[in-house]
């Protein structure tokens, strides 16, 4: 039985990679990667990995965790014979993370002579089967595709010497724990296990304790710590103002190299249509896009062909996109930790950045959850009047207490229904609001037996309620939105120091 994790280790932060006892070949790879000095997680993890012990490490996003496990692991890894391997396996939750790990590993492998293979979903099986048949030293894989190829007999993990579980907390959130345990079962018990995560929460520790043996535990930042290089702001507004506020904000602050996060795949596509109509070049990235489409969007964004990425939380963890100007949370995430991961897409590798979060009355308590996790109140964006927002926000409290006890989920649901009923009575309810009210009316009509259901706007059993044509854009409007691909560029001098001071 695996022992409980040891207490956090403390290693002095060296000024260069040479003092970490890496080989000359790997040090050449460090130069090619452009690293000047090791980050805190690299300074502590590299000696631990080189010593051969298991490691459990937690650090903020953008702190170099990928290199922290690849550099020492590949330095001490042997070479597989032709048709055999892998000797090292990295399991990561998303295709984008797998691609990013492959990009870093390819630089290191050029100097160490190792061969890497990547297994992800969204692409054909045959090239991956052929690659596995030839053999490899390093295998980078998402859980689903690796399980598929294990079941088909094309993947053999019996020679794995080093197993890396990357973004372990995210894999647990995505429900991969059974797949992870199946994968681990296929590897030798004598392996070295490296677990890297944004947090070492109780959930992570309880679900992974049996996977590691007497690990060195490294925690660079406590749970709920946002990057210090990111300035944060909130913009309180009414739900009806959000769609108009986004393009206005992008034109006010500059739209180049901006990531917009939202809830839901359809909303991401809808926002892209609205931004294109406003003359802003953008691309969506979410789970319904194929791997090639997602990778194409990322490449276009990196190369400056599109200014704005509109993404769901598929992009929130671990993706390293340099020089992101700022992040917009169009919707407040339902999980407080996701807020920290989202804003961590900017202000990476010591660079400065900022993030702004749109907050409606229905999002307010989710914002409070994020503030409570961080232990601080996020200041209000001071240029809201320049966006032409007219709706009042009496529900928004400036003097918030981040330690205040918040209502539980049951109480929040009741409060949301009350707000929806009030808006419906005032004739200001949105389509989503009307559905909430219909549901509450439906429960009341069933218990009281008063009147036919259709007369009260309640869904009939087995049939979804139709949304009126007036509440959704027409197909012609959608076509017009998709077809408008004009773009505008702001001059570098249009924003900068004056913008930052104005926000404050």
Short mmCIF file of C-alpha atoms in Angstrom, two decimals:
data_model
loop_
_atom_site.label_atom_id
_atom_site.label_comp_id
_atom_site.label_asym_id
_atom_site.label_seq_id
_atom_site.Cartn_x
_atom_site.Cartn_y
_atom_site.Cartn_z
CA UNK A 1 0.00 0.00 0.00
CA UNK A 2 1.31 3.44 -0.91
CA UNK A 3 2.29 5.70 1.89
CA UNK A 4 0.81 9.11 2.44
CA UNK A 5 2.57 11.96 0.67
CA UNK A 6 5.54 13.38 2.50
CA UNK A 7 5.57 16.97 3.65
CA UNK A 8 6.39 19.63 1.10
CA UNK A 9 10.05 19.62 0.14
CA UNK A 10 12.16 22.74 0.21
CA UNK A 11 14.91 23.22 -2.34
CA UNK A 12 16.83 26.44 -2.86
CA UNK A 13 15.99 28.17 -6.11
CA UNK A 14 19.11 28.01 -8.31
CA UNK A 15 19.97 30.85 -10.66
CA UNK A 16 20.58 28.57 -13.67
CA UNK A 17 19.83 25.07 -14.96
CA UNK A 18 23.48 23.95 -14.77
CA UNK A 19 23.24 23.69 -10.98
CA UNK A 20 20.36 21.18 -11.35
CA UNK A 21 22.78 18.49 -12.62
CA UNK A 22 21.17 18.05 -16.02
CA UNK A 23 23.27 16.54 -18.81
CA UNK A 24 24.92 18.67 -21.48
CA UNK A 25 22.48 17.42 -24.13
CA UNK A 26 19.48 18.49 -22.07
CA UNK A 27 21.11 21.82 -21.24
CA UNK A 28 21.37 22.45 -24.98
CA UNK A 29 17.64 21.75 -25.23
CA UNK A 30 17.05 24.26 -22.42
CA UNK A 31 18.82 26.89 -24.53
CA UNK A 32 16.70 26.02 -27.58
CA UNK A 33 13.55 26.33 -25.46
CA UNK A 34 14.62 29.83 -24.48
CA UNK A 35 14.69 29.28 -20.72
CA UNK A 36 17.00 31.64 -18.83
CA UNK A 37 16.59 30.39 -15.26
CA UNK A 38 14.42 27.68 -13.70
CA UNK A 39 11.00 28.58 -12.36
CA UNK A 40 10.22 27.59 -8.74
CA UNK A 41 8.43 24.38 -9.76
CA UNK A 42 11.30 23.45 -12.10
CA UNK A 43 13.90 24.17 -9.41
CA UNK A 44 12.18 21.83 -6.97
CA UNK A 45 10.81 19.14 -9.29
CA UNK A 46 13.88 18.49 -11.45
CA UNK A 47 16.18 17.29 -8.61
CA UNK A 48 13.34 15.16 -7.20
CA UNK A 49 12.67 13.50 -10.56
CA UNK A 50 16.37 12.92 -11.19
CA UNK A 51 16.63 11.17 -7.81
CA UNK A 52 14.13 8.57 -9.04
CA UNK A 53 11.44 9.11 -6.40
CA UNK A 54 7.72 9.60 -7.06
CA UNK A 55 6.58 13.22 -7.15
CA UNK A 56 3.32 15.03 -6.50
CA UNK A 57 3.63 18.67 -7.60
CA UNK A 58 1.20 21.58 -7.62
CA UNK A 59 1.86 24.96 -9.22
CA UNK A 60 -0.01 27.76 -10.91
CA UNK A 61 -0.59 27.63 -14.64
CA UNK A 62 2.12 29.20 -16.75
CA UNK A 63 4.96 28.26 -14.40
CA UNK A 64 6.73 25.71 -16.59
CA UNK A 65 5.33 22.41 -15.28
CA UNK A 66 5.71 20.69 -18.66
CA UNK A 67 9.48 21.25 -18.74
CA UNK A 68 9.65 20.40 -15.03
CA UNK A 69 8.83 16.76 -15.78
CA UNK A 70 10.10 16.39 -19.37
CA UNK A 71 13.64 17.69 -18.87
CA UNK A 72 14.69 15.36 -16.01
CA UNK A 73 12.63 12.37 -17.18
CA UNK A 74 14.07 12.32 -20.69
CA UNK A 75 17.52 12.97 -19.24
CA UNK A 76 17.45 9.70 -17.29
CA UNK A 77 15.39 7.68 -19.79
CA UNK A 78 16.92 4.84 -21.83
CA UNK A 79 16.04 4.00 -25.42
CA UNK A 80 13.51 1.39 -26.52
CA UNK A 81 14.36 -1.23 -29.11
CA UNK A 82 12.66 -1.00 -32.49
CA UNK A 83 9.03 -2.11 -32.26
CA UNK A 84 8.99 -1.83 -28.47
CA UNK A 85 8.14 0.80 -25.85
CA UNK A 86 7.04 3.22 -24.65
CA UNK A 87 9.46 3.63 -21.74
CA UNK A 88 7.78 6.88 -20.65
CA UNK A 89 4.07 7.66 -20.72
CA UNK A 90 2.49 11.10 -20.24
CA UNK A 91 -1.30 11.14 -19.79
CA UNK A 92 -3.01 14.52 -20.17
CA UNK A 93 -6.71 15.47 -20.34
CA UNK A 94 -7.03 17.35 -23.65
CA UNK A 95 -5.72 17.24 -27.20
CA UNK A 96 -4.34 20.77 -26.95
CA UNK A 97 -2.28 19.88 -23.89
CA UNK A 98 -0.99 16.75 -25.61
CA UNK A 99 0.06 18.83 -28.60
CA UNK A 100 1.78 21.36 -26.34
CA UNK A 101 3.69 18.61 -24.51
CA UNK A 102 4.72 17.15 -27.87
CA UNK A 103 6.06 20.53 -28.99
CA UNK A 104 8.28 20.83 -25.91
CA UNK A 105 9.37 17.18 -26.01
CA UNK A 106 10.33 17.39 -29.70
CA UNK A 107 12.91 20.07 -28.85
CA UNK A 108 14.37 17.96 -26.06
CA UNK A 109 14.28 14.74 -28.10
CA UNK A 110 16.37 16.33 -30.85
CA UNK A 111 19.22 16.47 -28.33
CA UNK A 112 18.58 13.24 -26.42
CA UNK A 113 17.81 11.04 -29.43
CA UNK A 114 14.45 9.85 -28.11
CA UNK A 115 11.42 9.18 -30.32
CA UNK A 116 7.96 10.37 -29.27
CA UNK A 117 4.44 9.41 -30.38
CA UNK A 118 1.21 11.30 -29.65
CA UNK A 119 -2.21 9.64 -29.28
CA UNK A 120 -5.26 11.92 -29.29
CA UNK A 121 -8.88 11.69 -30.35
CA UNK A 122 -10.43 13.57 -33.24
CA UNK A 123 -8.00 12.12 -35.80
CA UNK A 124 -7.71 8.79 -37.59
CA UNK A 125 -6.56 5.60 -35.86
CA UNK A 126 -4.39 4.12 -38.60
CA UNK A 127 -1.42 6.55 -38.44
CA UNK A 128 -1.33 6.14 -34.67
CA UNK A 129 -1.43 2.33 -34.92
CA UNK A 130 1.46 2.37 -37.38
CA UNK A 131 3.46 4.68 -35.11
CA UNK A 132 2.93 2.39 -32.11
CA UNK A 133 3.93 -0.63 -34.16
CA UNK A 134 7.29 0.99 -34.97
CA UNK A 135 7.90 1.61 -31.28
CA UNK A 136 8.71 4.72 -29.27
CA UNK A 137 10.55 5.96 -26.19
CA UNK A 138 7.95 8.54 -25.14
CA UNK A 139 4.18 8.28 -25.52
CA UNK A 140 1.93 11.32 -24.93
CA UNK A 141 -1.77 10.45 -24.85
CA UNK A 142 -5.24 11.51 -23.85
CA UNK A 143 -7.05 8.87 -21.74
CA UNK A 144 -9.86 8.04 -24.16
CA UNK A 145 -7.74 7.33 -27.23
CA UNK A 146 -5.15 5.40 -25.19
CA UNK A 147 -7.89 3.17 -23.72
CA UNK A 148 -9.27 2.54 -27.22
CA UNK A 149 -5.89 1.41 -28.53
CA UNK A 150 -5.25 -0.67 -25.41
CA UNK A 151 -8.54 -2.46 -25.98
CA UNK A 152 -7.62 -3.07 -29.63
CA UNK A 153 -4.25 -4.51 -28.62
CA UNK A 154 -2.12 -1.85 -30.30
CA UNK A 155 -0.70 -0.23 -27.15
CA UNK A 156 1.62 -2.04 -24.75
CA UNK A 157 2.49 -0.30 -21.46
CA UNK A 158 4.39 -3.18 -19.88
CA UNK A 159 7.76 -1.44 -20.35
CA UNK A 160 6.82 1.95 -18.89
CA UNK A 161 9.48 3.17 -16.49
CA UNK A 162 8.13 6.68 -15.93
CA UNK A 163 4.43 7.56 -15.77
CA UNK A 164 3.35 11.22 -15.76
CA UNK A 165 -0.20 12.26 -14.89
CA UNK A 166 -0.43 15.84 -16.14
CA UNK A 167 -3.22 18.19 -14.94
CA UNK A 168 -4.42 15.47 -12.58
CA UNK A 169 -7.14 17.63 -11.03
CA UNK A 170 -8.57 18.41 -14.46
CA UNK A 171 -8.67 14.72 -15.39
CA UNK A 172 -10.62 14.02 -12.20
CA UNK A 173 -13.03 16.85 -13.00
CA UNK A 174 -13.59 15.37 -16.45
CA UNK A 175 -14.41 11.94 -15.02
CA UNK A 176 -11.26 10.12 -16.17
CA UNK A 177 -10.46 8.43 -12.86
CA UNK A 178 -11.55 4.95 -14.05
CA UNK A 179 -9.54 5.32 -17.25
CA UNK A 180 -6.51 6.46 -15.25
CA UNK A 181 -6.73 3.45 -12.95
CA UNK A 182 -7.03 1.13 -15.95
CA UNK A 183 -3.97 2.73 -17.58
CA UNK A 184 -1.94 2.55 -14.37
CA UNK A 185 -2.86 -1.13 -14.01
CA UNK A 186 -1.23 -1.80 -17.40
CA UNK A 187 2.11 -0.35 -16.25
CA UNK A 188 4.74 -2.07 -14.06
CA UNK A 189 4.44 -1.49 -10.31
CA UNK A 190 8.17 -0.59 -10.26
CA UNK A 191 7.58 2.55 -12.35
CA UNK A 192 8.33 6.11 -11.26
CA UNK A 193 5.08 8.11 -11.03
CA UNK A 194 5.00 11.89 -11.44
CA UNK A 195 1.73 13.67 -10.74
CA UNK A 196 1.47 17.32 -11.76
CA UNK A 197 -1.57 19.43 -11.01
CA UNK A 198 -2.72 23.00 -10.49
CA UNK A 199 -3.77 22.04 -6.96
CA UNK A 200 -3.27 19.12 -4.60
CA UNK A 201 -6.84 19.23 -3.31
CA UNK A 202 -8.33 16.62 -0.99
CA UNK A 203 -10.08 15.12 -4.02
CA UNK A 204 -6.79 14.73 -5.92
CA UNK A 205 -5.00 13.26 -2.91
CA UNK A 206 -7.75 10.76 -2.06
CA UNK A 207 -8.13 9.51 -5.65
CA UNK A 208 -4.43 9.23 -6.46
CA UNK A 209 -2.91 8.09 -3.16
CA UNK A 210 -2.72 4.46 -4.28
CA UNK A 211 -0.98 5.46 -7.53
CA UNK A 212 2.17 6.83 -5.91
CA UNK A 213 4.66 5.48 -3.40
CA UNK A 214 6.21 7.71 -0.74
CA UNK A 215 6.22 10.74 -3.07
CA UNK A 216 8.04 14.01 -2.68
CA UNK A 217 5.30 16.62 -2.41
CA UNK A 218 5.90 20.02 -3.99
CA UNK A 219 3.47 22.92 -3.63
CA UNK A 220 4.55 26.19 -5.16
CA UNK A 221 1.32 28.07 -4.55
CA UNK A 222 -1.58 27.26 -2.23
CA UNK A 223 -5.03 26.43 -3.53
CA UNK A 224 -6.85 29.45 -4.90
CA UNK A 225 -3.76 31.54 -5.68
CA UNK A 226 -4.07 33.54 -8.87
CA UNK A 227 -1.04 34.68 -10.83
CA UNK A 228 0.35 37.88 -9.33
CA UNK A 229 1.13 39.22 -12.80
CA UNK A 230 -2.57 39.41 -13.74
CA UNK A 231 -4.63 42.50 -12.85
CA UNK A 232 -8.28 41.57 -12.35
CA UNK A 233 -11.47 43.58 -12.87
CA UNK A 234 -15.20 42.94 -12.85
CA UNK A 235 -17.85 44.67 -14.94
CA UNK A 236 -21.37 44.46 -13.44
CA UNK A 237 -24.07 44.65 -16.09
CA UNK A 238 -27.47 43.29 -17.04
CA UNK A 239 -27.73 40.06 -19.04
CA UNK A 240 -29.32 41.95 -21.92
CA UNK A 241 -26.21 44.17 -22.21
CA UNK A 242 -23.56 41.44 -22.49
CA UNK A 243 -23.72 40.87 -26.23
CA UNK A 244 -23.36 44.58 -26.98
CA UNK A 245 -20.71 45.11 -24.31
CA UNK A 246 -18.23 42.56 -25.69
CA UNK A 247 -17.46 44.13 -29.11
CA UNK A 248 -17.47 47.60 -27.52
CA UNK A 249 -14.94 46.47 -24.93
CA UNK A 250 -12.71 44.90 -27.58
CA UNK A 251 -12.75 48.10 -29.62
CA UNK A 252 -12.13 50.25 -26.53
CA UNK A 253 -9.23 48.22 -25.11
CA UNK A 254 -7.90 46.68 -28.32
CA UNK A 255 -8.85 43.31 -29.78
CA UNK A 256 -5.44 41.88 -30.65
CA UNK A 257 -4.49 38.61 -28.88
CA UNK A 258 -7.53 38.37 -26.61
CA UNK A 259 -9.16 35.19 -25.28
CA UNK A 260 -12.89 35.28 -24.48
CA UNK A 261 -14.22 32.49 -22.25
CA UNK A 262 -17.88 31.54 -22.16
CA UNK A 263 -20.13 28.70 -21.07
CA UNK A 264 -21.30 26.34 -23.77
CA UNK A 265 -20.29 25.41 -27.29
CA UNK A 266 -23.28 27.06 -28.97
CA UNK A 267 -22.64 30.33 -27.14
CA UNK A 268 -19.03 30.31 -28.34
CA UNK A 269 -20.18 29.93 -31.95
CA UNK A 270 -22.83 32.61 -31.47
CA UNK A 271 -20.35 35.09 -30.02
CA UNK A 272 -18.03 34.52 -32.98
CA UNK A 273 -20.85 35.39 -35.38
CA UNK A 274 -21.55 38.62 -33.48
CA UNK A 275 -17.87 39.61 -33.34
CA UNK A 276 -17.37 39.00 -37.06
CA UNK A 277 -20.40 41.16 -37.76
CA UNK A 278 -18.72 43.89 -35.70
CA UNK A 279 -15.58 43.60 -37.84
CA UNK A 280 -13.47 41.66 -35.31
CA UNK A 281 -11.60 38.60 -36.56
CA UNK A 282 -12.09 35.61 -34.29
CA UNK A 283 -12.20 31.82 -34.11
CA UNK A 284 -14.09 29.43 -31.81
CA UNK A 285 -12.51 26.56 -29.93
CA UNK A 286 -14.59 24.00 -28.04
CA UNK A 287 -15.37 20.30 -27.73
CA UNK A 288 -17.53 20.08 -30.87
CA UNK A 289 -14.65 21.16 -33.09
CA UNK A 290 -12.45 18.48 -34.59
CA UNK A 291 -8.80 18.22 -33.56
CA UNK A 292 -7.68 19.75 -36.86
CA UNK A 293 -10.15 22.63 -36.48
CA UNK A 294 -9.02 23.33 -32.92
CA UNK A 295 -5.36 23.18 -33.82
CA UNK A 296 -5.96 25.40 -36.86
CA UNK A 297 -7.70 28.01 -34.67
CA UNK A 298 -4.83 27.99 -32.18
CA UNK A 299 -2.23 28.37 -34.93
CA UNK A 300 -4.11 31.24 -36.57
CA UNK A 301 -4.32 32.97 -33.19
CA UNK A 302 -0.63 32.43 -32.44
CA UNK A 303 0.34 33.80 -35.87
CA UNK A 304 -1.95 36.84 -35.57
CA UNK A 305 -4.31 35.83 -38.38
CA UNK A 306 -7.23 36.15 -35.94
CA UNK A 307 -7.35 38.58 -33.05
CA UNK A 308 -9.75 36.85 -30.66
CA UNK A 309 -10.19 33.25 -29.53
CA UNK A 310 -13.66 32.47 -28.18
CA UNK A 311 -13.35 29.36 -26.04
CA UNK A 312 -15.08 27.16 -23.54
CA UNK A 313 -13.12 25.79 -20.59
CA UNK A 314 -11.41 23.28 -22.91
CA UNK A 315 -8.72 25.99 -23.27
CA UNK A 316 -8.61 27.08 -19.64
CA UNK A 317 -5.99 24.62 -18.40
CA UNK A 318 -2.35 24.37 -19.29
CA UNK A 319 -2.37 25.76 -22.82
CA UNK A 320 0.66 28.00 -23.27
CA UNK A 321 -0.11 30.82 -25.70
CA UNK A 322 2.48 33.60 -25.40
CA UNK A 323 1.69 37.30 -25.25
CA UNK A 324 -2.06 37.12 -24.63
CA UNK A 325 -3.06 40.76 -24.06
CA UNK A 326 -5.99 40.08 -21.77
CA UNK A 327 -8.77 37.64 -20.96
CA UNK A 328 -12.51 38.31 -20.98
CA UNK A 329 -14.82 36.10 -18.95
CA UNK A 330 -18.05 36.61 -20.86
CA UNK A 331 -19.65 34.23 -18.35
CA UNK A 332 -18.47 33.66 -14.80
CA UNK A 333 -17.38 30.00 -14.53
CA UNK A 334 -19.49 27.77 -12.30
CA UNK A 335 -16.39 26.45 -10.51
CA UNK A 336 -14.24 28.95 -8.65
CA UNK A 337 -10.96 27.22 -9.54
CA UNK A 338 -11.82 27.47 -13.24
CA UNK A 339 -11.77 31.25 -12.84
CA UNK A 340 -8.12 31.09 -11.76
CA UNK A 341 -7.22 28.81 -14.65
CA UNK A 342 -8.96 31.07 -17.16
CA UNK A 343 -7.23 34.28 -16.14
CA UNK A 344 -3.94 32.35 -16.06
CA UNK A 345 -3.92 32.36 -19.88
CA UNK A 346 -2.49 35.88 -19.65
CA UNK A 347 0.40 37.16 -17.55
CA UNK A 348 2.40 33.99 -18.21
CA UNK A 349 6.12 33.39 -17.67
CA UNK A 350 6.51 36.57 -15.64
CA UNK A 351 4.84 38.86 -18.20
CA UNK A 352 2.03 41.18 -17.13
CA UNK A 353 -1.58 40.84 -18.22
CA UNK A 354 -5.10 41.59 -17.11
CA UNK A 355 -8.54 40.02 -17.06
CA UNK A 356 -12.09 41.36 -16.96
CA UNK A 357 -15.20 39.41 -15.95
CA UNK A 358 -18.76 40.27 -16.99
CA UNK A 359 -21.03 39.78 -13.96
CA UNK A 360 -24.83 39.67 -14.10
CA UNK A 361 -27.13 39.24 -11.14
CA UNK A 362 -27.37 35.52 -11.87
CA UNK A 363 -23.55 35.26 -11.90
CA UNK A 364 -22.97 37.30 -8.76
CA UNK A 365 -22.65 34.40 -6.31
CA UNK A 366 -20.31 32.52 -8.65
CA UNK A 367 -18.10 35.62 -8.63
CA UNK A 368 -18.25 35.63 -4.83
CA UNK A 369 -17.09 31.98 -4.84
CA UNK A 370 -13.99 32.97 -6.83
CA UNK A 371 -13.29 35.89 -4.52
CA UNK A 372 -13.70 33.69 -1.47
CA UNK A 373 -11.27 31.14 -2.91
CA UNK A 374 -8.68 33.84 -3.56
CA UNK A 375 -9.41 35.67 -0.31
CA UNK A 376 -9.71 39.06 -1.99
CA UNK A 377 -12.25 41.34 -3.66
CA UNK A 378 -11.84 42.00 -7.39
CA UNK A 379 -12.01 45.74 -8.19
CA UNK A 380 -14.63 47.15 -10.55
CA UNK A 381 -13.63 48.12 -14.10
CA UNK A 382 -13.72 51.92 -14.20
CA UNK A 383 -14.35 52.45 -17.92
CA UNK A 384 -17.80 50.87 -17.95
CA UNK A 385 -19.50 54.17 -18.80
CA UNK A 386 -17.47 54.38 -22.02
CA UNK A 387 -19.15 51.16 -23.16
CA UNK A 388 -22.55 52.87 -23.23
CA UNK A 389 -24.19 50.56 -20.70
CA UNK A 390 -27.48 51.96 -19.45
CA UNK A 391 -28.87 49.27 -17.15
CA UNK A 392 -28.53 49.73 -13.40
CA UNK A 393 -26.96 47.12 -11.12
CA UNK A 394 -28.39 47.73 -7.61
CA UNK A 395 -27.67 44.09 -6.73
CA UNK A 396 -23.90 44.58 -7.09
CA UNK A 397 -22.13 45.34 -3.80
CA UNK A 398 -18.89 47.27 -3.90
CA UNK A 399 -17.96 46.64 -0.25
CA UNK A 400 -17.92 42.84 -0.45
CA UNK A 401 -16.44 40.62 2.24
CA UNK A 402 -14.48 37.75 0.62
CA UNK A 403 -14.87 35.66 3.80
CA UNK A 404 -18.63 36.11 4.02
CA UNK A 405 -20.67 32.91 4.24
CA UNK A 406 -22.53 32.37 0.97
CA UNK A 407 -25.88 30.63 0.29
CA UNK A 408 -25.73 26.94 -0.60
CA UNK A 409 -26.82 25.54 -3.98
CA UNK A 410 -30.41 24.91 -2.89
CA UNK A 411 -30.81 28.47 -1.63
CA UNK A 412 -29.20 29.84 -4.80
CA UNK A 413 -31.61 27.92 -6.99
CA UNK A 414 -34.57 29.34 -5.11
CA UNK A 415 -33.16 32.86 -5.36
CA UNK A 416 -32.65 32.44 -9.12
CA UNK A 417 -36.25 31.33 -9.56
CA UNK A 418 -37.47 34.33 -7.60
CA UNK A 419 -35.42 36.69 -9.75
CA UNK A 420 -36.69 35.02 -12.91
CA UNK A 421 -40.31 35.31 -11.75
CA UNK A 422 -39.79 39.00 -10.96
CA UNK A 423 -38.32 39.67 -14.39
CA UNK A 424 -41.12 37.73 -16.08
CA UNK A 425 -43.69 39.80 -14.23
CA UNK A 426 -41.96 42.93 -15.46
CA UNK A 427 -41.82 41.65 -19.05
CA UNK A 428 -38.02 41.69 -19.17
CA UNK A 429 -37.30 37.96 -19.01
CA UNK A 430 -34.98 36.33 -21.47
CA UNK A 431 -35.69 33.02 -23.18
CA UNK A 432 -33.73 31.18 -20.49
CA UNK A 433 -35.60 33.10 -17.79
CA UNK A 434 -38.96 32.21 -19.26
CA UNK A 435 -38.02 28.54 -19.24
CA UNK A 436 -37.16 28.75 -15.52
CA UNK A 437 -40.51 30.37 -14.82
CA UNK A 438 -42.35 27.78 -16.94
CA UNK A 439 -40.73 25.02 -14.91
CA UNK A 440 -41.85 26.61 -11.63
CA UNK A 441 -45.37 27.10 -13.00
CA UNK A 442 -45.39 23.52 -14.18
CA UNK A 443 -44.71 22.25 -10.67
CA UNK A 444 -47.46 24.47 -9.29
CA UNK A 445 -50.08 23.43 -11.87
CA UNK A 446 -49.42 19.74 -11.27
CA UNK A 447 -49.90 20.07 -7.53
CA UNK A 448 -52.97 22.31 -7.73
CA UNK A 449 -54.57 20.92 -10.86
CA UNK A 450 -55.68 24.35 -12.08
CA UNK A 451 -56.15 24.82 -15.80
CA UNK A 452 -54.67 23.16 -18.94
CA UNK A 453 -50.89 23.08 -19.09
CA UNK A 454 -50.57 24.59 -22.55
CA UNK A 455 -52.61 27.60 -21.46
CA UNK A 456 -49.95 28.34 -18.82
CA UNK A 457 -47.01 27.98 -21.22
CA UNK A 458 -45.87 24.67 -19.69
CA UNK A 459 -44.22 21.92 -21.74
CA UNK A 460 -46.29 18.88 -22.52
CA UNK A 461 -44.88 15.53 -21.45
CA UNK A 462 -42.28 14.27 -23.94
CA UNK A 463 -42.33 17.44 -26.04
CA UNK A 464 -39.97 20.41 -25.68
CA UNK A 465 -41.53 23.85 -25.56
CA UNK A 466 -40.91 25.72 -28.82
CA UNK A 467 -39.09 29.02 -28.64
CA UNK A 468 -40.79 31.79 -30.56
CA UNK A 469 -39.13 32.94 -33.77
CA UNK A 470 -38.62 36.37 -32.32
CA UNK A 471 -36.25 35.10 -29.61
CA UNK A 472 -33.62 33.60 -31.89
CA UNK A 473 -31.74 34.90 -34.94
CA UNK A 474 -33.05 33.89 -38.32
CA UNK A 475 -31.06 31.61 -40.60
CA UNK A 476 -30.46 34.57 -42.89
CA UNK A 477 -29.10 36.60 -39.99
CA UNK A 478 -26.78 33.74 -39.08
CA UNK A 479 -25.57 33.54 -42.65
CA UNK A 480 -24.87 37.25 -42.67
CA UNK A 481 -22.96 36.95 -39.39
CA UNK A 482 -20.85 34.05 -40.66
CA UNK A 483 -20.14 35.75 -43.95
CA UNK A 484 -18.78 38.97 -42.51
CA UNK A 485 -15.06 38.39 -42.12
CA UNK A 486 -13.77 41.95 -42.35
CA UNK A 487 -11.17 42.89 -39.74
CA UNK A 488 -9.89 46.04 -38.15
CA UNK A 489 -6.46 46.65 -36.69
CA UNK A 490 -5.63 49.09 -33.95
CA UNK A 491 -2.28 50.84 -33.95
CA UNK A 492 0.01 49.87 -31.07
CA UNK A 493 -0.17 53.43 -29.81
CA UNK A 494 -3.96 53.31 -29.44
CA UNK A 495 -3.73 51.68 -26.03
CA UNK A 496 -1.12 51.04 -23.37
CA UNK A 497 -0.13 52.92 -20.25
CA UNK A 498 -3.06 55.33 -20.50
CA UNK A 499 -5.42 52.38 -20.82
CA UNK A 500 -4.01 50.70 -17.73
CA UNK A 501 -4.26 53.84 -15.63
CA UNK A 502 -7.81 54.46 -16.85
CA UNK A 503 -8.86 50.97 -15.83
CA UNK A 504 -7.61 51.63 -12.35
#
